[in-house]
Coordinates of C-alpha atoms in Angstrom, one line a residue:
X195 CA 195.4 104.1 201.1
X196 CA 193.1 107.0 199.4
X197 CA 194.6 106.9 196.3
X198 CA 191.3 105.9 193.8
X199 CA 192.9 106.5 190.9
X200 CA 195.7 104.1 191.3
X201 CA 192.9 101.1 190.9
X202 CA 191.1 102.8 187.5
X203 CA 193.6 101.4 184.9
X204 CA 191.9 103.4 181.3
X205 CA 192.4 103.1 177.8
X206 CA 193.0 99.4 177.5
X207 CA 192.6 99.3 173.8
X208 CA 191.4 95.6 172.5
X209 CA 191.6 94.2 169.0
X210 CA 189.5 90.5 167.9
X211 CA 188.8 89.5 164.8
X212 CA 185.1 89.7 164.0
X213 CA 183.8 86.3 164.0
X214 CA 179.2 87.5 163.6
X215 CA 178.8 87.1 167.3
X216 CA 179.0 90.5 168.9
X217 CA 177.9 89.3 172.4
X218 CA 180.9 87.0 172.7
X219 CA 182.9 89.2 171.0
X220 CA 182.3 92.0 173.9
X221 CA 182.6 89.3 176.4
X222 CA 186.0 88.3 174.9
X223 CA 187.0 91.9 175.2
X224 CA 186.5 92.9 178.7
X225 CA 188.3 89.4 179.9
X226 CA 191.1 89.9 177.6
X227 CA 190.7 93.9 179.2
X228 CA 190.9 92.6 182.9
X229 CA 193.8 90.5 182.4
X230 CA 195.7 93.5 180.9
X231 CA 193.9 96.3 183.3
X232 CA 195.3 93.7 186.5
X233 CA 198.6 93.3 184.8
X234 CA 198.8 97.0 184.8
X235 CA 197.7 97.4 188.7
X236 CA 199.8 94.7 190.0
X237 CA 203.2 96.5 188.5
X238 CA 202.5 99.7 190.1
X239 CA 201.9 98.1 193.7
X240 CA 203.5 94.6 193.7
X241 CA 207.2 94.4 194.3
X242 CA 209.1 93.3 190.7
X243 CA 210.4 90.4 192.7
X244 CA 207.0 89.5 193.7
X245 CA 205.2 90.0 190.7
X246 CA 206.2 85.5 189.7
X247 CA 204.1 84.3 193.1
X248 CA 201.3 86.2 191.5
X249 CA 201.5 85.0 187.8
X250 CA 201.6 81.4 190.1
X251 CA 198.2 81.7 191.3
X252 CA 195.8 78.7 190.9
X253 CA 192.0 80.2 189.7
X254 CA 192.8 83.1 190.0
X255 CA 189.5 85.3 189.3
X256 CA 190.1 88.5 187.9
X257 CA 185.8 89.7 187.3
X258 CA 186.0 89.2 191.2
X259 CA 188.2 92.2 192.0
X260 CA 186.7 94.9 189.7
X261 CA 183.9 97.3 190.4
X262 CA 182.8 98.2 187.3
X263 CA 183.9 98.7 184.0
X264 CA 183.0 101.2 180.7
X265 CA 183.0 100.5 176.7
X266 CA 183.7 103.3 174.7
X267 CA 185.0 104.0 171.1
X268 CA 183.3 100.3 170.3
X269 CA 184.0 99.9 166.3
X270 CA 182.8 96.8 164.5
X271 CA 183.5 96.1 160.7
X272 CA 182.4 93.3 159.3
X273 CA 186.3 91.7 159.9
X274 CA 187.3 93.0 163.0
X275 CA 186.3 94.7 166.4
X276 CA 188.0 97.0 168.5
X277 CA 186.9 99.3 171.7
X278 CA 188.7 100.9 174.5
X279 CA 187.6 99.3 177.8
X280 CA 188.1 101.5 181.3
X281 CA 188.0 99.1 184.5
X282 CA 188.3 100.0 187.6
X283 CA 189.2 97.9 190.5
X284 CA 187.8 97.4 193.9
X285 CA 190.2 98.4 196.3
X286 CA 189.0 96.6 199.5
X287 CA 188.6 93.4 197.3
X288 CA 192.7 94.1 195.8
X289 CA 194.5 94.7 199.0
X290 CA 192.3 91.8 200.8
X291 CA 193.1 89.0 197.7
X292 CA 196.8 90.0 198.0
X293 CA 196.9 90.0 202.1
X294 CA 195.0 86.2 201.7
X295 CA 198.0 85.1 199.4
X296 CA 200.5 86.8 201.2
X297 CA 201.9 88.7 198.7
X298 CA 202.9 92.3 200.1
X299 CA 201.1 95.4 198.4
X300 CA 202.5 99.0 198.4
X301 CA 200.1 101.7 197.7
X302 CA 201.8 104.6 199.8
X303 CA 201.7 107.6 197.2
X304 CA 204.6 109.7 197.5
X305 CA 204.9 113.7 198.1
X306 CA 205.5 115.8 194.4
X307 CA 208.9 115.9 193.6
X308 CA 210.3 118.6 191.3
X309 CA 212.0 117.4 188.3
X310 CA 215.3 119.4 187.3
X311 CA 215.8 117.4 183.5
X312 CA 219.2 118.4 182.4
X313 CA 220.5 117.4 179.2
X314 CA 224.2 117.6 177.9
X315 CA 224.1 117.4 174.2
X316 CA 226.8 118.5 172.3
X317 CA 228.3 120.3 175.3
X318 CA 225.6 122.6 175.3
X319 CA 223.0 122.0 178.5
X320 CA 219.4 122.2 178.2
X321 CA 216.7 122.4 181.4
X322 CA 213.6 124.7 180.3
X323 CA 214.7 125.4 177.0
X324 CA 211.9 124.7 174.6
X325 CA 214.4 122.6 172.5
X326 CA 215.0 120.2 175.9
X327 CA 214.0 116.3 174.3
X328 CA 214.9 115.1 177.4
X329 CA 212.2 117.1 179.3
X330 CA 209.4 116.3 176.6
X331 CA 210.4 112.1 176.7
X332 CA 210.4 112.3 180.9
X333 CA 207.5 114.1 180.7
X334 CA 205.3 112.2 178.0
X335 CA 206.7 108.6 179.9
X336 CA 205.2 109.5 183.4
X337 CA 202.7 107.5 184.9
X338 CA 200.5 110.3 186.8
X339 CA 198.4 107.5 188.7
X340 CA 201.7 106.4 189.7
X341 CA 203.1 105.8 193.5
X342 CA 205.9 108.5 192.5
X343 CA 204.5 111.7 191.9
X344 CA 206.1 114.0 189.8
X345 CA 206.1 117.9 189.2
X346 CA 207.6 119.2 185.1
X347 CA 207.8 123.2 186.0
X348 CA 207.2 124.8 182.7
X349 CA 209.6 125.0 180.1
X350 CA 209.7 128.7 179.8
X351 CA 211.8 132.5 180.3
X352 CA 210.8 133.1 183.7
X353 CA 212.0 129.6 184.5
X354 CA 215.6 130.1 182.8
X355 CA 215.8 133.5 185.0
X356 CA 215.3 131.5 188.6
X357 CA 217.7 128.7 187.9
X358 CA 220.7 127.6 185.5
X359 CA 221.6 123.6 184.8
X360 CA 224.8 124.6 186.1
X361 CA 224.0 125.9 189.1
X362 CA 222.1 122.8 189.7
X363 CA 224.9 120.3 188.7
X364 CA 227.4 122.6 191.0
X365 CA 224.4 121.5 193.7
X366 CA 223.8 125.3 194.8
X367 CA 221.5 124.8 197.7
X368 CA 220.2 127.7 198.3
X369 CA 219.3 128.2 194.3
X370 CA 217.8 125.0 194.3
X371 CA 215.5 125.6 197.5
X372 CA 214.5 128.9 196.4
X373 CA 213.3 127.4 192.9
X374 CA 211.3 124.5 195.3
X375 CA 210.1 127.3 197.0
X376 CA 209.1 129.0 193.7
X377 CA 206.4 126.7 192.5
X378 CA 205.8 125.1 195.9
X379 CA 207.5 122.0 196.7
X380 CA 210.0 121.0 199.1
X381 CA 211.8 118.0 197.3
X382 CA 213.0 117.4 193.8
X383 CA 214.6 115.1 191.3
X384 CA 217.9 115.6 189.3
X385 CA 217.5 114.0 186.4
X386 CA 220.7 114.2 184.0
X387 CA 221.5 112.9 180.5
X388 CA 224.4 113.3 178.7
X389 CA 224.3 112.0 175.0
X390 CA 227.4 112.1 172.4
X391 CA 228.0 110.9 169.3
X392 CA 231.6 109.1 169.3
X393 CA 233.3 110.2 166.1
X394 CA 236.3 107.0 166.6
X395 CA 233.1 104.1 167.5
X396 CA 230.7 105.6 165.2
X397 CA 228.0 106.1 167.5
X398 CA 225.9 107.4 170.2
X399 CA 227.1 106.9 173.8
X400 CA 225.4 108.0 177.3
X401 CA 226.1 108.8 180.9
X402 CA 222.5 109.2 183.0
X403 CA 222.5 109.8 186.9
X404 CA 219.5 110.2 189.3
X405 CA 220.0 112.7 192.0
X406 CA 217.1 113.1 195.1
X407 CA 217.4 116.8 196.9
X408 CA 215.5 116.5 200.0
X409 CA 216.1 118.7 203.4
X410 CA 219.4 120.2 202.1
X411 CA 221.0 116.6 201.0
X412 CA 221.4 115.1 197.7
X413 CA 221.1 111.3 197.4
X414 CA 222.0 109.3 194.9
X415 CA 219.9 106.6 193.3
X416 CA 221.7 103.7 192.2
X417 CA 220.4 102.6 188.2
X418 CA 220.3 99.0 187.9
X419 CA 220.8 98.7 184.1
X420 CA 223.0 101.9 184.0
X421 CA 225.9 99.8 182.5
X422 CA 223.6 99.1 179.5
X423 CA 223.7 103.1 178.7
X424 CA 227.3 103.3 178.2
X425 CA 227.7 101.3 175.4
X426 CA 228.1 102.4 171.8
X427 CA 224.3 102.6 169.8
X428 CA 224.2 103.3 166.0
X429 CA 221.2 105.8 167.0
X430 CA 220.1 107.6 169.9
X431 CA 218.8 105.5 172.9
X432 CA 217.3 108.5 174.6
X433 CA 213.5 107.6 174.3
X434 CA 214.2 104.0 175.4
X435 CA 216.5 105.8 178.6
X436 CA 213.7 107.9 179.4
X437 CA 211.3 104.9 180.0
X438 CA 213.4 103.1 182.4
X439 CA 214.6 105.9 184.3
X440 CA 210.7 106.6 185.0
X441 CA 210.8 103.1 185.8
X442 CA 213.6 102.8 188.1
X443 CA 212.4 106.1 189.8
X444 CA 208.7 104.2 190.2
X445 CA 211.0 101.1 191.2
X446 CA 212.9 103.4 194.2
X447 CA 210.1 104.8 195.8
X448 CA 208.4 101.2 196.1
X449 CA 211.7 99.8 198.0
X450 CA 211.7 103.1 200.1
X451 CA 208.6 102.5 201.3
X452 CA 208.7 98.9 201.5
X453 CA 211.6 99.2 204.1
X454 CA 209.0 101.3 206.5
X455 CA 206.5 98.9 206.2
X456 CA 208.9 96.1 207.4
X457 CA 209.9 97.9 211.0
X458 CA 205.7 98.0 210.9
X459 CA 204.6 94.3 210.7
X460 CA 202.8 94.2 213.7
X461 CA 199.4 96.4 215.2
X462 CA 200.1 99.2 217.1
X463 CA 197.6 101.5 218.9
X464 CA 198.8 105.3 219.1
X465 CA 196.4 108.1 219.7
X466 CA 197.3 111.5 217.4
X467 CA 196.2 115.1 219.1
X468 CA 195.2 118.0 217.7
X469 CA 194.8 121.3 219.4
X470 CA 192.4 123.4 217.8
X471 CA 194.0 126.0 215.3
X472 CA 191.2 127.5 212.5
X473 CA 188.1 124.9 211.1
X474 CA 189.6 125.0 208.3
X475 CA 193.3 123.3 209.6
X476 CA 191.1 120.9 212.0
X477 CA 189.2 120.2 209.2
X478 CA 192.4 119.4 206.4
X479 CA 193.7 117.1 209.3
X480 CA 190.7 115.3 209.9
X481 CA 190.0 114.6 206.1
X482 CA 193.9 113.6 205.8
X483 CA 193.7 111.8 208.5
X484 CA 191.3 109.6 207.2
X485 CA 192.2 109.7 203.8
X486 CA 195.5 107.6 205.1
X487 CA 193.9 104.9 207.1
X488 CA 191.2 102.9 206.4
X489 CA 188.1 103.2 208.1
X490 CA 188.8 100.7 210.4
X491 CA 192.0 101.7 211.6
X492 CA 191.0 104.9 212.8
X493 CA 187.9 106.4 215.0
X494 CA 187.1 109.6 216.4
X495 CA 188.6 109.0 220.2
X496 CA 187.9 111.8 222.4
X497 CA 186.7 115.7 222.0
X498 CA 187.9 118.2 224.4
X499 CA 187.4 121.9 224.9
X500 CA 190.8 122.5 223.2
X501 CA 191.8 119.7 221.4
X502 CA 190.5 115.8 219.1
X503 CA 191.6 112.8 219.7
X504 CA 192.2 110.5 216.9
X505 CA 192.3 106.7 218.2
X506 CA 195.0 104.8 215.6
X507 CA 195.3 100.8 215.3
X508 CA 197.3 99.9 212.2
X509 CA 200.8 98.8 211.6
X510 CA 202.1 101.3 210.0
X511 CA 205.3 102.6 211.5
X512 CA 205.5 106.5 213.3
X513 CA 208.0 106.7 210.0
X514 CA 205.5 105.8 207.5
X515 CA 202.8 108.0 208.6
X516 CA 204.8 110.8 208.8
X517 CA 205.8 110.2 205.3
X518 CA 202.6 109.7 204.2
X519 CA 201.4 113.0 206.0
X520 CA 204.4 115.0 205.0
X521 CA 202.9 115.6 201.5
X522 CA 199.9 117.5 203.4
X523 CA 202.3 119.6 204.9
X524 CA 202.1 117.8 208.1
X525 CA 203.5 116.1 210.7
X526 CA 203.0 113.9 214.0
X527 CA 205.6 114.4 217.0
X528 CA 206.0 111.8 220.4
X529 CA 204.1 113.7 223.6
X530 CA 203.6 111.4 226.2
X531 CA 202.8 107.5 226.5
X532 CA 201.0 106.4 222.8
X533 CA 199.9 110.2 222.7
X534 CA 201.5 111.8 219.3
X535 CA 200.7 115.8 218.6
X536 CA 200.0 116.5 214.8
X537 CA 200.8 120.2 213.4
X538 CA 201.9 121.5 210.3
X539 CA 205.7 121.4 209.5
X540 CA 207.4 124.4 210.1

């Protein structure tokens, strides 16, 4: 829910070979741009495992589901044709042609996590030095219109001053929550590589862990293919690491907020308070507010001297939404009957 940019998939680069017609050869483009643009959507909001019931579907009209779409850097020779096609979906139409088939959709876009990338080469650590590959892979690999929203401080001196790698992997709390603190965020991501070149197997061999710091606890996330990394490679597998750890991480944060949504299969109605504190707080809520539900689920319930009444139906769990609000800097707390408070976290 009011995340736009998820359903604007860009730069879906197209290549035909030129055969005179350029109508058809346009109209060849933006379906073979669709299907890729879709392709693209589904992975970030469709479970892996259900990603096969989808590739199943009968008819399955893709022209239906967009809003509009844009043809830029067209080039036409006399043997070929290429242009970069922008499309962007229609939300409503997405999450309604997905609920029809049953298939579940997750588009819950995570809080900004920090990303610590540590690299042991050579038994020499790197984390903001300017010479960190690991940083500059992780980084260029992202997905910003991700779920999982990610935060690269800047590799720099002042950086190096506030915190060491080591006093990261030694998992010094208060360091750690005082470099959050630093640039503004209240979670992060320990993201470790080590990388060695193995004299005796003549090669390179790897050891990668993924470590969540969130409310003074560390959690570890468990890498599917991690057995893959510690085998011997004739050259370094680092760029090829860096792509599925971004793609695990996307991969974590789905199945973390899949497991909300199934406590939440059914509608609930809760009514969220606020007591007035500043236009400018009532206003952030209100916007927030209605930023995570859709239009439908919410309505405007009651206005008091003091205090708004926000009238909820939806079947998102009192987890989810706090989850969801928690990257607003917010949060929703049981008062009495269906009535839930909403403040800022302290």
């Amino acid at each position: 829910h009011g995340n736009d940019a998820l359903y604007s998939i860009q730069d879906n680069q197209v290549f035909l070979q030129n055969d005179n017609n350029i109508l058809d050869l346009r109209e060849k483009a933006k379906n073979i741009a669709f299907e890729n643009a879709f392709r693209i959507l589904i992975k970030k909001i469709i479970d892996s495992k259900d990603l096969k019931s989808v590739n199943q579907l009968d008819n399955l009209k893709i022209n239906k589901l967009v809003n509009d779409y844009k043809i830029t850097d067209e080039q036409i020779s006399d043997i070929s044709y290429s242009a970069n096609i922008s499309v962007n979906f229609n939300q409503k139409s997405i999450l309604k042609f997905f609920r029809k088939h049953k298939i579940r959709v997750q588009t819950l876009v995570s809080d900004e996590y920090l990303v610590f990338p540590i690299l042991d080469k050579v038994n020499t650590l790197y984390l903001w030095e300017m010479n960190n590959i690991w940083y500059d892979n992780l980084k260029s690999d992202y997905d910003e219109v991700g779920l999982l929203k990610l935060y690269f401080p800047e590799k720099n001196h002042l950086n190096k001053l506030k915190i060491s790698a080591r006093q990261i992997i030694k998992r010094d709390i208060f360091a750690i929550k005082e470099f959050l603190k630093t640039h503004k965020k209240k979670k992060g991501i320990i993201i470790f590589l080590r990388e060695n070149f193995d004299k005796e197997a003549g090669g390179f061999k790897s050891d990668l862990s993924l470590t969540i710091f969130t409310d003074d606890n560390f959690e570890e996330i468990k890498i599917i293919d991690k057995n893959n990394f510690n085998e011997i490679y004739s050259t370094s597998q680092m760029k090829l690491i860096s792509k599925t750890v971004i793609n695990e991480l996307q991969m974590w944060w789905k199945k973390k907020a899949n497991k909300l949504d199934l406590k939440s299969n059914m509608i609930n109605e809760i009514f969220i308070k606020h007591y007035y504190d500043g236009l400018k707080t009532s206003l952030l809520i209100e916007k927030t507010l209605f930023s995570i539900f859709d239009n439908d689920e919410i309505t405007l319930f009651q206005v008091q001297d003091d205090s708004v009444i926000y009238k909820v139906m939806s079947n998102f769990s009192i987890d989810k939404i706090n989850l969801s609000l928690s990257k607003y800097g917010l949060i929703i707390k049981s008062s009495e009957n269906k009535t839930f408070l909403i403040d800022e976290i302290n």
